[in-house]
Short mmCIF file of C-alpha atoms in Angstrom, two decimals:
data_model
loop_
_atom_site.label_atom_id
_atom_site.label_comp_id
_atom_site.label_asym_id
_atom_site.label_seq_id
_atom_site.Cartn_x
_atom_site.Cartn_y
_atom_site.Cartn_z
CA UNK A 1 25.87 -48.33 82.43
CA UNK A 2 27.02 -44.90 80.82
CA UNK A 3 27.89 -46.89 77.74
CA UNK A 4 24.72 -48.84 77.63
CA UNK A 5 22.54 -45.86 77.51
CA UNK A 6 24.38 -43.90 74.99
CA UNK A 7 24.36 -47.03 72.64
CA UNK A 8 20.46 -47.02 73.43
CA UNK A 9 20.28 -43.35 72.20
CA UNK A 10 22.09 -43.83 69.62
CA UNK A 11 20.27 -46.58 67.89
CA UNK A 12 16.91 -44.99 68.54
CA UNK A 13 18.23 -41.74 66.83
CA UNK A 14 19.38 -43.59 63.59
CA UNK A 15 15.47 -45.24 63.76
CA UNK A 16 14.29 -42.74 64.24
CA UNK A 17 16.01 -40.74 60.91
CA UNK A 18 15.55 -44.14 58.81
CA UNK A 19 11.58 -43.03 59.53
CA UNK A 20 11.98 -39.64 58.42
CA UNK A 21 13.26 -40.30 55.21
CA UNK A 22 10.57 -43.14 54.42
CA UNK A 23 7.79 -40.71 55.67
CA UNK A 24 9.20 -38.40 53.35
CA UNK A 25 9.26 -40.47 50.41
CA UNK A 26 6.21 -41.53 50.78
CA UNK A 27 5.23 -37.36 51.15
CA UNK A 28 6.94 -36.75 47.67
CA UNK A 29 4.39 -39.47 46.19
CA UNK A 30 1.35 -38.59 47.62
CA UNK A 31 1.67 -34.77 48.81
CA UNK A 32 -0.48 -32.44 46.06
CA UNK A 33 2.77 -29.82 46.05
CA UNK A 34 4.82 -32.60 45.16
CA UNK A 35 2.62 -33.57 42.07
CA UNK A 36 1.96 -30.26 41.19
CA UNK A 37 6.05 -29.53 40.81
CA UNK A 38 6.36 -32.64 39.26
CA UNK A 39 3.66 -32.02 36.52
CA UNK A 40 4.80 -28.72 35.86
CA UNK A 41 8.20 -29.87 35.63
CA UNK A 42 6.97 -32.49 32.89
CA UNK A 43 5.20 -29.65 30.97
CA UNK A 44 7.77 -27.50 31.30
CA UNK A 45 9.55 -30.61 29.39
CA UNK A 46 7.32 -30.67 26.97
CA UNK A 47 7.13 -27.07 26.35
CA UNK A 48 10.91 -27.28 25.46
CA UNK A 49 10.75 -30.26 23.34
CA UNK A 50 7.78 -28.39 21.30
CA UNK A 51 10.17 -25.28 21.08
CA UNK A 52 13.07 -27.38 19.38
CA UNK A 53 10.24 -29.13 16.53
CA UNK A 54 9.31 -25.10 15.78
CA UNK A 55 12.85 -24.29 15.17
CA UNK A 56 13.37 -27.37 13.30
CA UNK A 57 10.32 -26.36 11.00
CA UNK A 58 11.67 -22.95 10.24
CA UNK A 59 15.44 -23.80 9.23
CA UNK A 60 15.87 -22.33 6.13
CA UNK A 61 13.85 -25.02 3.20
CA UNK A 62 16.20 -25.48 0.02
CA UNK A 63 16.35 -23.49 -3.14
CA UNK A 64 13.12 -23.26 -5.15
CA UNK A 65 13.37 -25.70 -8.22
CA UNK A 66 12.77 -24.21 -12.01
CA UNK A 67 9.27 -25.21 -12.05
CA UNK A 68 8.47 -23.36 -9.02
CA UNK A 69 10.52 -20.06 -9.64
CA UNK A 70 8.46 -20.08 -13.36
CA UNK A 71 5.25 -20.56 -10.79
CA UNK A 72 6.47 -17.39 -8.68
CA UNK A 73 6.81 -15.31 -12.02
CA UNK A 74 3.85 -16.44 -13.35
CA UNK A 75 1.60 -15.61 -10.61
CA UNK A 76 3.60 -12.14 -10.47
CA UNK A 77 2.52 -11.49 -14.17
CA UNK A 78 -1.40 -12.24 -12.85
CA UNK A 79 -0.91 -9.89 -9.72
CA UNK A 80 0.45 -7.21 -12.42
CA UNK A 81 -2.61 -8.08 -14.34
CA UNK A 82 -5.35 -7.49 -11.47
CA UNK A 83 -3.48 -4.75 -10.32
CA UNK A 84 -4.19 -2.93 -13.53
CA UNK A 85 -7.99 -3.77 -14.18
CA UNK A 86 -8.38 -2.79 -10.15
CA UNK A 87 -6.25 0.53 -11.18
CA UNK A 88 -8.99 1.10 -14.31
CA UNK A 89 -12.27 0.49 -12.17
CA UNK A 90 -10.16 2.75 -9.11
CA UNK A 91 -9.72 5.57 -12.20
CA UNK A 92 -13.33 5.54 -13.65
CA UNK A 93 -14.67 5.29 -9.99
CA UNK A 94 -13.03 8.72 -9.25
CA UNK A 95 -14.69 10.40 -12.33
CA UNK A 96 -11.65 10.58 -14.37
CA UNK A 97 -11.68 11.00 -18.12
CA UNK A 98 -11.40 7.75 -20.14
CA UNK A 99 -8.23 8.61 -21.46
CA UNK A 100 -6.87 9.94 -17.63
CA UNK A 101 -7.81 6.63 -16.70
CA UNK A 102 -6.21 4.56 -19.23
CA UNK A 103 -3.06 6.69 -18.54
CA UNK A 104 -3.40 5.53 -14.94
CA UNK A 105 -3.66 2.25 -15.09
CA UNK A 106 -1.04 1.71 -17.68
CA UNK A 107 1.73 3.81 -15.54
CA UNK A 108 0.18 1.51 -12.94
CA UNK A 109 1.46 -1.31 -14.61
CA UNK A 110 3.19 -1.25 -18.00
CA UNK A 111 1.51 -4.02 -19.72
CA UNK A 112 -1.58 -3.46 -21.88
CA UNK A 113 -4.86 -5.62 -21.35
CA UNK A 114 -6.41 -5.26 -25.27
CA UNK A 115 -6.15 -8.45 -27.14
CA UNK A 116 -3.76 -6.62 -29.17
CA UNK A 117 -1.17 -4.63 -28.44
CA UNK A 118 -0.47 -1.35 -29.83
CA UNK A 119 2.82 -2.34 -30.03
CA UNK A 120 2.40 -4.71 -32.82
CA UNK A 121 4.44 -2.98 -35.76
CA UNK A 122 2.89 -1.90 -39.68
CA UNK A 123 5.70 -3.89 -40.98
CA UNK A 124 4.75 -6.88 -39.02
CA UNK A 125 0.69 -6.25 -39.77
CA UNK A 126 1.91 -6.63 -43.56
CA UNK A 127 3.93 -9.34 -42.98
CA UNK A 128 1.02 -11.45 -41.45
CA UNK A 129 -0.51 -14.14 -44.33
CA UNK A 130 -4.50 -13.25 -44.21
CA UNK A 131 -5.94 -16.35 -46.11
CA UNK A 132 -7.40 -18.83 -43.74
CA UNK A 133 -5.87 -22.42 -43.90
CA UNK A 134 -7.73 -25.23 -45.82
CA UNK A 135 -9.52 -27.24 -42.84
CA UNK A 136 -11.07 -24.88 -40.68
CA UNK A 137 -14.67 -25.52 -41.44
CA UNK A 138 -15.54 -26.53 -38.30
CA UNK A 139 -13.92 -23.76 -36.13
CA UNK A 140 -15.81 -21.48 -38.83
CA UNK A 141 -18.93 -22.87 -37.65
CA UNK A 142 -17.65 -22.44 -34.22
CA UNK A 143 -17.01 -18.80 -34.62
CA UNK A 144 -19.96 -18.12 -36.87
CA UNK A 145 -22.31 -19.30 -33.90
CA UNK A 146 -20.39 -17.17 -31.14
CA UNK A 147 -20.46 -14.33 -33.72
CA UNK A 148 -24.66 -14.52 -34.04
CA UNK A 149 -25.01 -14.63 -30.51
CA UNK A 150 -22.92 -11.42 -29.67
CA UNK A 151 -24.71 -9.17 -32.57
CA UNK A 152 -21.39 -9.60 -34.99
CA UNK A 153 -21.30 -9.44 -38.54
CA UNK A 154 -19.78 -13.35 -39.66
CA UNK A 155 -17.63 -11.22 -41.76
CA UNK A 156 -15.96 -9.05 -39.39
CA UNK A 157 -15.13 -11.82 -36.83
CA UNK A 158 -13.73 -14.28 -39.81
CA UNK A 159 -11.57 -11.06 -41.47
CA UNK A 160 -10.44 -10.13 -37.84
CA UNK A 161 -9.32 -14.01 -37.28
CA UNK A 162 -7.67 -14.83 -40.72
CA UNK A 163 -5.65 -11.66 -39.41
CA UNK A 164 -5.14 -12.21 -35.85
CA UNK A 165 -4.16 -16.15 -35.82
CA UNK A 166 -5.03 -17.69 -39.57
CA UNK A 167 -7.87 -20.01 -37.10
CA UNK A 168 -4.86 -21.36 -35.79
CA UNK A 169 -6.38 -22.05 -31.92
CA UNK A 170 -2.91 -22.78 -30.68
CA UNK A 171 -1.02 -19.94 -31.84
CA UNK A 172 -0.09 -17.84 -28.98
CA UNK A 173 2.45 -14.37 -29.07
CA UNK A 174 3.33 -12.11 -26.40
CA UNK A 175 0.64 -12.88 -24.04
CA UNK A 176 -2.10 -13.05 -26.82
CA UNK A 177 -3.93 -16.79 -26.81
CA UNK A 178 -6.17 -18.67 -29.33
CA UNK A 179 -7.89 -17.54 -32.55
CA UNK A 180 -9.02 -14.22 -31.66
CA UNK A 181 -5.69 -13.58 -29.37
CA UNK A 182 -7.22 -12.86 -26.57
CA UNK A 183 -5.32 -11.62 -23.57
CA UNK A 184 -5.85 -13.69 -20.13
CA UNK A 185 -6.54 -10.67 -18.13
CA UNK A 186 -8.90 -9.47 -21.28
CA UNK A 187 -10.90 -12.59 -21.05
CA UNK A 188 -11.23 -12.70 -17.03
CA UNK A 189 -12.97 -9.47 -17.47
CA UNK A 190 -15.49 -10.79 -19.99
CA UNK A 191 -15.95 -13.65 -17.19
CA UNK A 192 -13.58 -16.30 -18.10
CA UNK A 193 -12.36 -17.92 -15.12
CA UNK A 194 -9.83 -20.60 -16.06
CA UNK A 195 -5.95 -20.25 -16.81
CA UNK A 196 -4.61 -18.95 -20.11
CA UNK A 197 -3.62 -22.01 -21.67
CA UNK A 198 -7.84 -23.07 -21.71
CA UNK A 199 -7.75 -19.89 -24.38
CA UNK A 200 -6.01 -22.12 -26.57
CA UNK A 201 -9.37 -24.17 -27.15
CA UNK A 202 -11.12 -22.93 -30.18
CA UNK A 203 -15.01 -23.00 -28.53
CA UNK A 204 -13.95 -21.37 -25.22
CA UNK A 205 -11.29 -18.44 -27.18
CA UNK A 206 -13.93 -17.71 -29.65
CA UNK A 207 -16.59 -17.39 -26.70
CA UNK A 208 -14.85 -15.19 -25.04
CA UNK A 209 -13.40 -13.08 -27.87
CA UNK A 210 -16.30 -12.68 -29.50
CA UNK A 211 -17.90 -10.51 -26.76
CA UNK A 212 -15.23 -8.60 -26.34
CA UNK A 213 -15.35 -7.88 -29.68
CA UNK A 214 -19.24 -7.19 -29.15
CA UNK A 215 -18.48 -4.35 -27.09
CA UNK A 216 -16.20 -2.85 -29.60
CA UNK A 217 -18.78 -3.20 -31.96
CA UNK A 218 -21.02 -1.31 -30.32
CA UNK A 219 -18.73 1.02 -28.70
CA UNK A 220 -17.73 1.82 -32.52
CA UNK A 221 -21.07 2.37 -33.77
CA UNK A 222 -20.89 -0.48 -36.19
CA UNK A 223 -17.81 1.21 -37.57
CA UNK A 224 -15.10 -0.96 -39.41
CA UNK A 225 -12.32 1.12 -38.55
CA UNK A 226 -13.07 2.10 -34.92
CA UNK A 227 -14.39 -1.54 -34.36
CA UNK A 228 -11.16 -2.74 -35.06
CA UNK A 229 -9.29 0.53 -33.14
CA UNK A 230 -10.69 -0.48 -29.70
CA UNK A 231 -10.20 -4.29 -30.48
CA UNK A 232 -6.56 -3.56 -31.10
CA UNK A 233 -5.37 -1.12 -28.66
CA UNK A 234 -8.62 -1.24 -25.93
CA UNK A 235 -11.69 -0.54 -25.65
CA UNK A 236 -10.71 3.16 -24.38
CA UNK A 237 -9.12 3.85 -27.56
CA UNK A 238 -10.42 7.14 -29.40
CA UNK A 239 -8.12 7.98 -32.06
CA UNK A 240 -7.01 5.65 -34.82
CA UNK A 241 -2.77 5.21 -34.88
CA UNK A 242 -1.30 3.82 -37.65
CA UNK A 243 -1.35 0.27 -36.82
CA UNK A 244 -5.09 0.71 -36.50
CA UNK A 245 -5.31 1.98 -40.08
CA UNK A 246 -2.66 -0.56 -41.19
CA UNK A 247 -5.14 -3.60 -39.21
CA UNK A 248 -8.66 -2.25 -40.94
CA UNK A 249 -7.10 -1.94 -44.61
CA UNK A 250 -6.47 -6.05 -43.98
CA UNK A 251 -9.41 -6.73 -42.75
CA UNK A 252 -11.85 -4.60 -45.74
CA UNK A 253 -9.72 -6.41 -47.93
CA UNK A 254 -10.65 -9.68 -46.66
CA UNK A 255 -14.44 -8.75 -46.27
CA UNK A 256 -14.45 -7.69 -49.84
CA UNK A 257 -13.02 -10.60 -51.17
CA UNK A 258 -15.61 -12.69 -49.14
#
């Protein structure tokens, strides 16, 4: 009888486990805690897997190609520019002489925003051909109507072409574009806004030259010589060099023969 009753006990203790462990299944399906561990354990998943598709998205890209490493320095060269009309406005805002100013902003940057550069040699002002090209009647008549609306004598504009580019629209040289070689920065401050290859189109270089050459014009009085000064070496130019005198002997001698 001993026997009997401990097999009894025994059999209702093992039933009695079998329904603690199904009640306790059933607990980890339908007990909030449980689903709250298990959905934090799934975004915790998640979070992880997210983590490794960053990293994977900042391992080191490849080497920049040609094209793009001419695309950095290009849009370097543009920064320079901006950085050196900002440096001008920054200079005259502070009430500093024209001159003080023009020294500023070229230390700023050493890369000079008139359409053409001081550093243009006599020897290579003599060497330049000054006769215009046969076929150029109708970028004459282009200029000659850009030249009327800015207040410019047809004759200055044409003598200053014939020496700058021959009315050669695609000839460009050390950052000078077009007919009137006009500087990219140059033009952006007379309100161009495209790139500097659109300078190479004869209507949109001479529009755009032609008031810059305006303002000389005026800022020289009507003067030849200091017309063609602060088209040359900038608008904040005050004292002819002798590239200056070199550029205005071409240019009298092609307004006299016209």
């Amino acid at each position: 009888m001993k026997y009997v009753y401990g097999g009894l006990a025994a059999a209702v203790l093992i039933s009695l486990t079998g329904m603690a462990s199904a009640e306790e299944f059933v607990n980890s399906e339908t007990d909030p805690r449980a689903i709250v561990v298990r959905d934090a354990e799934i975004a915790r998943l998640k979070a992880e897997e997210a983590k490794g598709s960053e990293q994977a998205a900042e391992a080191p890209s490849k080497p920049m190609s040609a094209k793009e490493r001419r695309a950095a320095r290009i849009e370097a060269r543009k920064a320079k520019a901006e950085e050196v009309a900002a440096a001008r406005q920054a200079a005259k805002a502070g009430g500093m002489k024209p001159q003080a100013a023009a020294a500023t902003a070229d230390a700023k940057v050493q890369e000079p925003t008139a359409t053409a550069s001081v550093a243009r040699s006599e020897d290579k002002a003599e060497a330049k051909p000054v006769a215009a090209p046969a076929g150029v009647e109708g970028i004459k008549a282009i200029v000659a109507r850009h030249a009327a609306a800015n207040g410019v004598p047809f004759s200055l504009a044409d003598a200053i072409i014939r020496v700058e580019s021959r009315y050669n629209p695609r000839a460009a040289h050390a950052g000078n574009y077009g007919l009137m070689q006009i500087r990219h920065q140059t033009a952006r401050g007379m309100g161009y806004s495209g790139g500097a290859g659109g300078l190479l189109d004869a209507e949109t270089n001479a529009r755009y030259g032609m008031k810059y050459l305006a303002e000389a014009y005026r800022m020289a009085g009507g003067d030849t010589c200091r017309t063609v000064m602060k088209y040359q070496s900038g608008h904040m130019a005050t004292r002819l060099s002798g590239a200056n005198r070199t550029y205005c002997a071409k240019v009298r001698t092609i307004t006299a023969r016209n």
